[in-house]
Amino acid sequence: MTSTIKKVTCHVVAAPVERPFTSSRGWLYKTRGSCIVEIETSDGITGWGECYGPSAVAKAFIDTQFAPRILGRDAFDVEVIWEDLYNRIKDYGTTGMAISALSGIDIALWDIIGKSTGKPIHKLIGGAYRTEVTCYATGLYFIDMDRLVEEAVEEAREFAEQGFQAIKMKIGLGDPKLDIRRVAAVREAIGDGVRLMVDANHCFTVPQAIRIGRELEKLDIEWFEEPISPEDVDGYVEVSRALDMAVAGGENAFTRWGFRDLVVRKAMDIVQPDVCAAGGISECRKIAALAITHGVECVPHAWGSAIGVAATLHFLAALPDQPPSYRPMPPMLEFEQCENPFRDHLSREPIVQHRGKVQVPTGAGLGIEIDRSVLDKYRVG
Ligand code: CA
C-alpha cells in the first residue's frame, strides 16, 4: 500500500478571546490561533496535523522548506521523511518553530497511515495501555487583577463541579505572598480530593523558586512547573534536588537532542514535550523512551485544537505506566480550559471529559472528523 503525498495546505486560523487572560509571561492572550496542516494523498486520503506557536511562521516553514520536499513521497515513510526534513533545516532550525512545523507534518502523516489502515494511531505506535486518560484542567490564569484570589477560587470550584479530579493553576504574580495566598485559597476551596499543580511559566530565580516551592509543598502541590528559565539546566538540577515535590518542564524543548541533557542530568522529574512542537508523534515517542530509560516521567504539554488534543491522547494511550504497578498513576492529559473554539468545535464530535477522564479516540487515524466550516469561519491566512 502506498499513499503518495499530493498536496500540502496550511490553514492559519485565529479567533478572538472574549476575556483576555495572562500568565507570569505578561503577554495578553487576546486571540487563540493555530496553523492546521492538511495533507492529501493520491488515493484520496486527507491527514490533519497542527503546529504550536505563531501560526504564520509555521506556515512559512512548511510552504517554503518542507512541502516541496515531501510531494510525491509515501506517507508511510513517516520517520524517513522526518529525518530528511530535519536534516534539511538542521543548520538553522534544530529548535523552535522549524520543529513545530515539522511536528504538524508528522501528525498529519500518522493520521494518513491510520486512515489508510483503518486503525487509530495508538494501535500503530505500540498499542493501548489505556482506553481513557485522566485529564487535568489548565486554567486559573490572571484575568481580573482586582479579583485574583476570588477569581481563581471560583474557577477552581467550577472545574471541580465539572468533574475534574486535577487542576493546574498559574503562579508568578511578582509577590510570592500573594501567590501562596491564592494557591492556599484554591486548595481550601477544592479540598484534599482534587490534585493541584502550579505553573510559574519560568518567572523565578533559583533561590526564589526554592523558597516558594517549600511553601507550596505544604499545600500538597503535585508538581511545580517551569519554576525557572528553560535555558538554565544547572538551575533546574538545583531546584529539583532542593524540593521534595516534583519539578516539571520542557514545553519549550524540542527533539530528542533538546531533551537529552534535561533527562540525562535529571534536571526535572517530569518532562513535558508537546506533540505539536517537540517533533510530532514520532519524535515524542523517542523523547519518552529517553525519559523512561533515565527514570524521568513523561507527561506531555498540550495547548492546541482538537487535532493537538487527539494527537496527545494517542501518544498518551501508548505510553507505559511510569513505573508499572498494581495501581499505577498513569500520565495525565493536559486539557486546558481557556476559551478556544478550535479545541471545542474543530472536531465534529467534540473531545470532552467526564468525571475527569477523556476517552482515547478509537476511529482511524486521529479518530476525529474535521469541521471545515470552522476553518473557513476563522481563516486569517
Ligand atoms: Ca506550562
Short mmCIF file of N, CA, C and O and ligand atoms in Angstrom, two decimals, residues 138 141 168 170 199 201 225-226 251 272 301 334, ligand 1:
data_model
loop_
_atom_site.label_atom_id
_atom_site.label_comp_id
_atom_site.label_asym_id
_atom_site.label_seq_id
_atom_site.Cartn_x
_atom_site.Cartn_y
_atom_site.Cartn_z
N THR A 138 -6.23 22.87 32.85
CA THR A 138 -5.31 24.00 32.94
C THR A 138 -6.12 25.27 32.83
O THR A 138 -6.90 25.43 31.89
N TYR A 141 -5.67 31.37 35.09
CA TYR A 141 -4.76 32.43 34.64
C TYR A 141 -5.09 33.71 35.41
O TYR A 141 -5.95 33.70 36.30
N LYS A 168 -4.52 22.58 37.23
CA LYS A 168 -3.23 23.28 37.26
C LYS A 168 -3.47 24.78 37.21
O LYS A 168 -4.23 25.24 36.35
N LYS A 170 -1.93 28.95 37.51
CA LYS A 170 -0.78 29.80 37.24
C LYS A 170 -0.33 30.50 38.51
O LYS A 170 -1.18 30.90 39.34
N ASP A 199 2.03 26.31 37.89
CA ASP A 199 2.87 26.60 36.72
C ASP A 199 3.33 28.05 36.80
O ASP A 199 2.50 28.96 36.79
N ASN A 201 5.54 29.43 34.64
CA ASN A 201 5.98 29.93 33.33
C ASN A 201 7.36 30.61 33.44
O ASN A 201 7.56 31.72 32.95
N GLU A 225 5.65 23.46 37.93
CA GLU A 225 6.00 23.52 36.50
C GLU A 225 6.77 24.79 36.17
O GLU A 225 6.39 25.88 36.60
N GLU A 226 7.80 24.63 35.40
CA GLU A 226 8.64 25.74 34.92
C GLU A 226 8.93 26.78 35.99
O GLU A 226 8.62 27.97 35.83
N GLU A 251 8.26 22.21 28.01
CA GLU A 251 7.32 22.52 26.93
C GLU A 251 7.99 23.37 25.85
O GLU A 251 7.49 23.48 24.74
N GLN A 272 7.92 17.50 29.71
CA GLN A 272 6.61 17.79 29.10
C GLN A 272 6.74 18.17 27.63
O GLN A 272 6.45 19.31 27.24
N HIS A 301 2.89 18.21 27.39
CA HIS A 301 2.24 19.52 27.38
C HIS A 301 1.24 19.54 26.23
O HIS A 301 1.44 18.88 25.22
N GLU A 334 -3.06 17.07 29.59
CA GLU A 334 -3.30 18.49 29.88
C GLU A 334 -4.48 18.94 29.04
O GLU A 334 -4.41 18.97 27.81
CA CA B 1 3.08 25.34 31.14
#
